[in-house]
XYZ file of C-alpha atoms in Angstrom:
565
model
C -11.728 -24.569 -6.125
C -13.472 -21.356 -7.145
C -12.595 -22.027 -10.791
C -14.395 -25.367 -10.669
C -17.437 -23.954 -8.903
C -17.728 -21.165 -11.429
C -17.445 -23.626 -14.304
C -20.071 -25.996 -12.926
C -22.496 -23.206 -12.077
C -21.975 -21.681 -15.514
C -22.742 -24.954 -17.291
C -25.834 -25.746 -15.251
C -27.354 -22.300 -14.857
C -26.379 -21.170 -18.332
C -28.374 -23.901 -20.018
C -31.253 -23.515 -17.560
C -31.447 -19.804 -18.391
C -32.152 -20.567 -22.025
C -35.516 -21.952 -20.935
C -36.469 -18.306 -20.526
C -36.308 -17.931 -24.309
C -37.170 -21.419 -25.561
C -40.719 -22.682 -25.043
C -41.093 -25.572 -27.511
C -40.821 -29.107 -26.175
C -38.523 -30.131 -29.035
C -36.098 -27.336 -28.175
C -36.207 -28.289 -24.499
C -35.500 -31.881 -25.418
C -32.462 -30.773 -27.413
C -31.228 -28.670 -24.497
C -31.649 -31.627 -22.178
C -29.656 -33.861 -24.515
C -26.856 -31.312 -24.905
C -26.680 -30.735 -21.155
C -26.474 -34.463 -20.551
C -23.618 -34.770 -23.054
C -21.757 -31.823 -21.496
C -22.109 -33.220 -17.991
C -20.983 -36.617 -19.222
C -17.806 -35.177 -20.710
C -17.083 -33.156 -17.589
C -17.985 -35.721 -14.948
C -16.820 -38.875 -16.739
C -20.207 -40.519 -16.424
C -22.200 -42.038 -19.255
C -24.798 -40.083 -21.173
C -27.426 -42.581 -20.059
C -26.525 -42.049 -16.391
C -26.727 -38.304 -16.741
C -30.154 -38.558 -18.428
C -31.416 -40.268 -15.297
C -30.597 -37.094 -13.365
C -32.699 -34.820 -15.563
C -36.196 -35.897 -16.597
C -38.458 -33.578 -18.643
C -40.855 -32.901 -15.794
C -37.937 -31.712 -13.655
C -37.174 -28.766 -15.918
C -38.649 -25.707 -14.175
C -40.611 -22.977 -15.889
C -38.286 -20.107 -15.022
C -40.820 -17.607 -16.237
C -43.340 -18.359 -13.490
C -41.384 -20.147 -10.780
C -40.337 -18.144 -7.707
C -36.680 -17.678 -6.773
C -37.150 -20.162 -3.954
C -38.284 -22.839 -6.404
C -35.454 -21.994 -8.791
C -32.893 -22.415 -6.033
C -34.436 -25.642 -4.800
C -34.178 -27.053 -8.290
C -30.617 -25.821 -8.738
C -29.394 -27.083 -5.350
C -31.088 -30.439 -5.889
C -29.297 -31.084 -9.158
C -25.984 -29.740 -7.912
C -26.090 -32.307 -5.115
C -26.623 -35.064 -7.681
C -23.783 -33.775 -9.841
C -21.362 -33.162 -6.979
C -19.623 -36.598 -6.891
C -18.772 -36.221 -10.576
C -17.598 -32.639 -10.047
C -15.329 -33.806 -7.232
C -13.877 -36.524 -9.432
C -13.159 -34.165 -12.308
C -11.882 -31.245 -10.254
C -8.508 -32.378 -8.935
C -6.342 -31.913 -12.024
C -8.242 -28.807 -13.085
C -7.624 -27.072 -9.774
C -4.010 -28.205 -9.634
C -3.230 -26.744 -13.049
C -5.107 -23.461 -12.567
C -4.486 -22.607 -8.906
C -0.870 -23.668 -8.399
C 0.543 -20.875 -10.642
C -1.431 -18.322 -8.593
C -0.096 -19.734 -5.318
C 3.412 -19.588 -6.755
C 2.908 -15.943 -7.712
C 2.051 -15.067 -4.102
C 4.431 -17.532 -2.446
C 6.054 -15.876 0.597
C 9.813 -15.430 0.549
C 10.354 -17.848 3.429
C 9.090 -20.769 1.299
C 10.964 -22.479 -1.527
C 7.882 -24.134 -3.049
C 4.147 -24.378 -2.493
C 2.207 -27.102 -4.336
C -0.806 -29.370 -3.927
C -0.199 -33.023 -3.140
C -3.914 -33.798 -2.735
C -7.102 -31.990 -3.625
C -10.668 -33.259 -3.368
C -13.779 -31.166 -2.829
C -15.344 -33.621 -0.397
C -18.907 -34.881 -0.237
C -20.749 -31.669 0.730
C -22.061 -29.625 -2.207
C -22.453 -25.829 -1.996
C -25.912 -24.400 -1.446
C -27.237 -21.386 -3.340
C -29.271 -19.043 -1.127
C -30.076 -16.158 -3.474
C -30.365 -15.433 -7.172
C -30.871 -12.300 -9.248
C -30.760 -11.321 -12.924
C -29.143 -7.958 -13.679
C -30.020 -5.686 -16.579
C -26.576 -4.431 -17.593
C -27.508 -2.907 -20.949
C -25.139 -5.184 -22.886
C -25.673 -7.992 -25.366
C -25.695 -10.598 -22.632
C -27.183 -11.822 -19.379
C -25.670 -11.182 -15.944
C -26.653 -13.388 -13.035
C -25.605 -13.160 -9.392
C -25.803 -16.200 -7.127
C -25.278 -16.082 -3.398
C -23.450 -19.227 -2.322
C -22.795 -20.854 1.029
C -20.385 -23.739 1.516
C -19.375 -25.474 4.731
C -17.379 -28.159 3.006
C -15.327 -31.159 4.031
C -12.626 -31.110 1.344
C -9.332 -32.930 1.597
C -6.641 -30.427 0.636
C -2.966 -30.974 1.422
C -0.213 -28.536 0.455
C 3.383 -29.701 0.097
C 5.565 -26.912 1.475
C 9.338 -26.715 1.341
C 11.496 -24.101 3.028
C 14.937 -22.876 2.034
C 16.438 -24.575 5.075
C 15.376 -27.969 3.738
C 12.304 -28.513 5.902
C 9.335 -30.158 4.125
C 5.873 -29.827 5.635
C 2.576 -31.370 4.474
C -0.032 -28.778 5.518
C -3.724 -29.659 5.565
C -6.353 -27.016 4.798
C -9.523 -27.922 6.689
C -12.755 -26.620 8.202
C -13.489 -24.418 5.202
C -16.459 -22.080 5.546
C -17.311 -19.756 2.682
C -20.143 -17.326 1.941
C -20.098 -15.052 -1.067
C -21.807 -13.864 -4.232
C -20.737 -15.217 -7.627
C -21.395 -13.199 -10.763
C -21.967 -15.039 -14.036
C -22.013 -13.182 -17.352
C -23.296 -14.955 -20.472
C -22.032 -13.028 -23.506
C -22.480 -12.575 -26.377
C -25.981 -13.866 -27.107
C -26.036 -15.755 -30.416
C -28.502 -17.790 -32.489
C -26.376 -20.933 -32.292
C -26.858 -23.352 -29.401
C -26.358 -22.837 -26.460
C -27.340 -19.233 -27.330
C -24.259 -17.568 -25.760
C -20.631 -17.563 -26.824
C -18.834 -17.551 -23.477
C -19.383 -17.563 -19.726
C -17.512 -15.132 -17.458
C -17.495 -15.798 -13.748
C -16.198 -13.769 -10.825
C -16.483 -13.539 -7.056
C -18.623 -10.412 -6.832
C -18.520 -10.206 -3.043
C -16.697 -12.264 -0.438
C -18.673 -12.189 2.790
C -16.786 -14.866 4.712
C -13.810 -17.154 4.184
C -12.709 -19.241 7.136
C -10.292 -22.162 7.229
C -7.698 -23.714 9.487
C -4.200 -25.014 8.753
C -2.699 -28.111 10.330
C 0.648 -29.779 9.734
C 0.083 -33.476 9.069
C 1.834 -35.276 11.904
C 3.484 -32.113 13.237
C 3.129 -28.704 14.828
C 2.504 -25.541 12.776
C 4.445 -23.495 15.340
C 7.675 -25.366 14.516
C 8.559 -22.611 12.045
C 7.631 -19.133 13.340
C 5.383 -17.132 11.040
C 4.685 -19.911 8.562
C 0.979 -20.213 9.412
C 0.342 -16.496 8.830
C 2.397 -16.583 5.631
C 0.429 -19.484 4.136
C -2.924 -18.064 5.198
C -2.027 -14.693 3.712
C -0.967 -16.373 0.455
C -4.287 -18.188 0.114
C -6.324 -15.065 0.826
C -4.224 -12.901 -1.522
C -4.557 -15.449 -4.299
C -8.351 -15.480 -3.966
C -8.584 -11.678 -3.779
C -6.483 -11.193 -6.892
C -7.471 -14.116 -9.080
C -11.279 -14.155 -9.068
C -12.626 -11.142 -7.159
C -14.603 -8.705 -9.340
C -13.755 -6.864 -11.539
C -11.381 -9.724 -12.380
C -13.312 -12.257 -14.378
C -12.466 -15.716 -15.732
C -13.644 -16.430 -19.277
C -14.808 -19.883 -20.367
C -15.292 -20.009 -24.165
C -18.339 -22.084 -25.132
C -18.316 -21.423 -28.868
C -15.264 -20.618 -31.030
C -14.583 -16.902 -31.248
C -12.612 -13.907 -30.050
C -13.674 -12.898 -26.530
C -10.884 -10.466 -25.750
C -13.473 -7.718 -25.246
C -14.656 -9.578 -22.134
C -11.235 -9.470 -20.500
C -10.438 -7.102 -17.637
C -9.221 -3.753 -18.967
C -8.349 -0.458 -17.222
C -10.922 2.280 -17.829
C -9.275 5.248 -16.121
C -7.124 6.638 -13.322
C -8.174 7.721 -9.849
C -6.085 10.573 -8.443
C -6.137 10.672 -4.636
C -4.693 13.340 -2.399
C -4.487 12.135 1.202
C -4.730 15.484 2.961
C -5.057 14.854 6.691
C -6.935 13.122 9.496
C -8.324 14.481 12.737
C -9.434 13.269 16.168
C -7.879 9.830 15.727
C -8.268 7.289 18.518
C -5.105 7.062 20.589
C -3.759 3.491 20.597
C -0.706 4.178 22.794
C -0.626 4.136 26.587
C 2.316 6.543 26.616
C 2.313 9.438 24.182
C 0.165 9.461 21.049
C -0.341 7.180 18.075
C 2.045 7.230 15.105
C -0.496 7.085 12.257
C 0.009 6.067 8.649
C -2.539 5.310 5.927
C -2.987 2.386 3.561
C -5.068 3.009 0.430
C -6.284 0.730 -2.342
C -8.913 0.167 -5.003
C -7.997 -3.502 -5.411
C -6.509 -5.147 -2.303
C -3.507 -6.743 -3.970
C 0.078 -6.167 -2.962
C 1.437 -4.279 -5.938
C -1.543 -1.875 -6.075
C -1.796 -0.900 -2.426
C -0.286 2.451 -1.404
C 1.148 3.454 1.951
C 1.674 6.956 3.305
C 4.516 8.134 5.483
C 4.178 7.779 9.261
C 3.481 10.908 11.322
C 4.925 10.372 14.783
C 3.090 11.201 18.009
C 0.104 12.875 16.353
C -3.679 12.367 16.473
C -4.311 15.077 13.861
C -1.749 14.147 11.184
C -1.227 16.127 7.980
C 0.135 14.044 5.081
C -0.601 15.980 1.870
C 0.457 12.974 -0.235
C -0.679 12.100 -3.734
C -1.441 8.600 -5.078
C -2.701 7.193 -8.378
C -4.830 4.074 -8.847
C -5.892 2.175 -11.958
C -9.674 1.763 -12.220
C -11.300 -1.131 -14.089
C -14.972 -0.680 -13.183
C -16.006 2.688 -11.712
C -19.599 1.487 -11.269
C -18.725 -1.175 -8.692
C -15.233 -0.416 -7.371
C -14.469 1.797 -4.395
C -11.468 3.394 -2.712
C -10.600 2.021 0.726
C -8.563 3.960 3.294
C -7.246 2.308 6.454
C -5.464 4.277 9.174
C -2.981 2.366 11.339
C -0.833 3.093 14.377
C 2.775 2.206 13.561
C 4.102 -0.109 16.282
C 7.660 -0.417 14.956
C 8.746 -4.062 14.864
C 5.325 -5.247 15.978
C 2.264 -5.483 13.725
C 0.548 -2.138 13.137
C -2.764 -1.639 14.939
C -5.830 -0.545 12.992
C -7.269 2.787 14.146
C -10.151 2.889 11.677
C -11.132 2.544 8.029
C -13.425 4.174 5.475
C -14.387 3.820 1.833
C -16.066 5.765 -0.942
C -17.687 4.319 -4.058
C -16.235 5.546 -7.324
C -19.703 5.924 -8.832
C -20.145 8.864 -6.439
C -17.438 10.781 -8.326
C -18.197 12.959 -11.319
C -15.534 12.279 -13.986
C -13.201 15.220 -14.407
C -14.339 17.013 -11.263
C -12.401 17.163 -7.988
C -14.371 15.910 -4.968
C -13.328 17.072 -1.494
C -14.546 14.688 1.224
C -14.228 13.998 4.941
C -14.852 10.305 5.659
C -15.767 8.994 9.090
C -13.554 6.136 10.282
C -15.212 2.909 11.423
C -13.938 -0.333 12.917
C -15.122 -2.590 10.093
C -16.427 -1.739 6.620
C -18.815 -4.699 6.482
C -20.111 -4.970 10.063
C -21.092 -1.661 11.674
C -21.491 -2.639 15.303
C -20.268 0.291 17.355
C -20.692 4.043 17.064
C -17.379 4.912 18.701
C -15.685 8.002 17.301
C -12.442 6.884 15.654
C -11.738 10.102 13.782
C -12.069 11.339 10.211
C -9.861 11.340 7.129
C -9.745 14.132 4.527
C -9.334 13.246 0.834
C -9.396 14.986 -2.533
C -10.475 12.699 -5.371
C -10.391 13.059 -9.153
C -11.487 10.280 -11.531
C -10.168 10.605 -15.085
C -11.546 8.096 -17.629
C -9.225 7.184 -20.467
C -9.999 9.037 -23.672
C -11.988 11.760 -21.949
C -11.846 14.702 -24.347
C -11.971 17.616 -21.949
C -8.369 18.478 -21.206
C -7.262 15.391 -19.303
C -5.215 13.862 -22.075
C -1.572 14.792 -22.551
C -1.076 15.396 -26.287
C 2.652 16.139 -25.995
C 3.507 12.990 -24.016
C 6.222 14.560 -21.859
C 8.978 12.354 -20.541
C 8.386 13.453 -16.956
C 5.561 11.785 -15.055
C 2.525 13.992 -14.507
C -0.620 13.457 -12.517
C -4.004 13.875 -14.187
C -4.509 17.080 -12.220
C -1.215 18.432 -13.549
C -2.388 17.618 -17.064
C -5.484 19.749 -16.492
C -3.385 22.818 -15.762
C -0.854 21.956 -18.434
C -3.637 21.766 -21.013
C -5.128 25.061 -19.831
C -1.816 26.893 -19.908
C -0.959 25.521 -23.343
C -4.404 26.513 -24.619
C -3.842 30.132 -23.606
C -0.381 30.110 -25.173
C -1.787 28.597 -28.375
C -4.378 31.379 -28.619
C -1.687 34.028 -28.334
C 0.351 32.353 -31.075
C -2.517 32.092 -33.539
C -3.350 28.489 -32.626
C 0.184 27.145 -33.007
C 2.589 25.929 -30.368
C 6.144 26.238 -31.588
C 7.848 24.273 -28.825
C 7.012 21.481 -26.406
C 6.632 22.668 -22.856
C 6.151 21.188 -19.409
C 4.262 23.397 -17.003
C 5.046 23.985 -13.360
C 1.988 25.301 -11.519
C 3.522 28.472 -10.070
C 1.759 31.651 -9.098
C 0.704 34.112 -6.434
C -1.868 33.124 -3.852
C -3.792 35.997 -2.270
C -5.362 35.123 1.061
C -7.849 37.551 2.571
C -8.655 36.763 6.191
C -12.073 38.408 6.446
C -13.368 37.521 9.891
C -14.131 34.785 12.412
C -17.430 33.781 14.043
C -18.284 32.244 17.400
C -14.738 31.685 18.677
C -14.441 29.854 21.985
C -13.469 32.176 24.896
C -10.032 31.688 26.434
C -9.864 34.127 29.371
C -11.800 34.434 32.625
C -13.897 37.313 31.309
C -15.279 35.180 28.482
C -13.357 37.044 25.800
C -10.249 36.619 23.670
C -7.743 38.721 21.745
C -7.545 36.680 18.517
C -5.176 36.856 15.587
C -4.433 34.465 12.696
C -1.100 32.993 11.586
C -1.071 32.021 7.886
C 1.586 29.511 6.760
C 2.487 27.924 3.407
C 3.483 24.392 4.387
C 6.248 23.614 1.867
C 8.188 26.863 2.146
C 7.106 27.582 5.749
C 6.478 31.208 4.703
C 4.386 32.930 7.395
C 2.258 36.026 7.877
C -0.089 37.049 10.652
C -3.005 39.380 11.096
C -3.291 42.125 13.651
C -4.732 41.362 17.081
C -8.398 42.242 17.615
C -8.864 42.902 21.341
C -11.719 41.399 23.381
C -13.737 39.835 20.599
C -15.105 36.387 19.778
C -16.298 37.601 16.358
C -13.253 39.537 15.127
C -13.069 41.294 11.760
C -9.634 41.633 10.121
C -10.137 42.156 6.348
C -6.406 41.771 5.742
C -4.896 40.364 2.542
C -1.567 38.515 2.263
C 0.204 37.443 -0.918
C 2.329 34.283 -1.142
C 4.560 33.291 -4.038
C 3.839 29.587 -4.530
C 6.377 27.497 -6.432
C 4.402 24.220 -6.510
C 0.688 24.896 -6.213
C -0.438 21.308 -6.748
C 1.482 19.986 -3.757
C 1.474 22.887 -1.302
C -0.965 23.572 1.545
C -2.269 26.594 3.370
C -2.469 26.399 7.177
C -4.372 29.015 9.168
C -4.096 28.930 12.972
C -6.088 31.156 15.311
C -4.360 32.249 18.514
C -5.343 34.321 21.523
C -2.796 37.037 22.265
C -1.841 37.232 25.913
C 0.704 39.306 27.808
C 2.377 36.194 29.148
C 2.013 33.976 26.089
C -0.632 32.755 23.650
C -3.486 30.253 23.646
C -4.370 28.009 20.717
C -7.930 28.512 19.393
C -8.055 26.111 16.410
C -6.920 25.783 12.805
C -8.016 24.946 9.279
C -5.861 23.313 6.625
C -6.526 23.850 2.910
C -5.045 22.416 -0.247
C -4.807 24.773 -3.213
C -6.707 22.480 -5.564
C -9.962 24.432 -5.534
C -8.439 27.879 -5.997
C -6.254 26.509 -8.821
C -9.348 25.103 -10.548
C -11.710 28.031 -9.933
C -9.256 30.921 -9.785
C -11.096 32.626 -6.916
C -13.614 31.751 -4.228
C -14.975 32.837 -0.857
C -15.781 30.251 1.821
C -16.371 29.676 5.538
C -14.316 26.972 7.256
C -14.889 25.367 10.644
C -11.919 25.384 12.998
C -10.444 22.022 13.954
C -9.243 21.478 17.508
C -11.691 24.006 18.936
C -15.021 23.795 20.753
C -16.487 26.279 18.289
C -15.475 28.816 15.691
C -15.449 29.503 11.957
C -13.049 31.383 9.720
C -14.234 33.424 6.713
C -11.709 33.547 3.868
C -11.346 34.825 0.332
C -8.729 33.087 -1.839
C -7.519 34.188 -5.258
C -4.948 32.630 -7.600
C -2.837 34.525 -10.141
C -0.984 31.906 -12.251
C 2.551 32.515 -13.432
C 3.351 29.384 -15.482
C 7.007 28.446 -15.937
C 7.889 26.589 -19.117
C 10.724 24.136 -19.505
C 12.056 22.985 -22.865
C 11.982 19.193 -23.086
């Protein structure tokens, strides 16, 4: 369906765009003739019939006409062409869409094929149009489309238990933005070599499923499985940055194909103040992360049981195809065991906000829906560290020795730095291949705290700090400062860290009491920044407290370990 729409729009709009550059009546006449011939071949109507659709006075002057007039012209002619599009579309859709459906076919089904496909009598309507200046040798157009169609689509479904079901897809409602790219621009008619089309943004896709002469509930779960297959196929097959290429002139258009441009390194650190979804106890949160929402590229964290302030400290890698338009999505769920997980909240960050080669530390506010922001309810926050590494970036992110062991881009940074120092010592030569483990000594100076919340009846507290390395569970603690909400410690503690890239530092503030202790808040830090900068001083707000800040000084003394490969 989307393939056909993209093709038709490309043929119509592509030729109409050339009017921008061609002003002579003879040239316009030639364009009109070529368009008529193209439509005739596609729609199986005669050239004479197609010429009746387009008369010279109907060609708009795209230079002076408003967008509203452009769209009126485009929608008018699309309505005239639609019966021919419907006639030509069936075999085209069957051959192009069925392999995609088969790729995403759920395990409970033995086969999933079309037995009937017609687009119906209602043509799509275009409601917006824009021309983008993308700095390339081509033209990029975005068209906002709305379609409340009446197609006749029947899927033949067979299960492994021998049950055959004809399932009708009906009541389709779609709103989205199609992107058309006309590249490269050439002197030969029709002035561009190929058309690329993609679904730039899907705003709405609604449809219903009905078994012809039967009940969809006869086989449990089949409705959800089919619906999920259709949505997955659309997301993966035509959603930007995926693009379908239609050659117009002979040539090599491999440069237009989708290609990876880099890797996004994501450290899922923690979340805080999550909404509790359980009536008894607390939520069991886990995270789902993706750049493209397709099955084999989505990542899932471990589940933290009975916790509204979970700490994951997990690392994920994602392939990036277009850092200017793609974004990272994070969804936090409550694990319900055998039942479907319940969404707690979601967040996203655009990749164009990241500086290549530089780690970005962010707290993202969780919302109910990324597209419709209706409520201001606090659903919590999620803490991420992000590093975008473009391929071929010549600043230490490449791995010249291609080690057999898998390394993250962040590990390559430190590997490159360590090897550079070793090369300097050896007169610029490295005599053996080495893999680097980021090992060293972390010095933590707990300087002071400000504005701690009082815990006793006198409005005071006797605070001290417990410092813990998460992986080794090595602990140290400061002395107790009596009766102070702004204590000063100035104590330094050294920790031998065996795996700096994947360890965490946890600092908890407690109130000392004769009969026990009271919790006053905590801060959790990865070691990424101190590894990158070597030393820094910073103030951190305490989580889980009404007020309070902790002043710290961190310093890293690397002790690289080398392993012969």
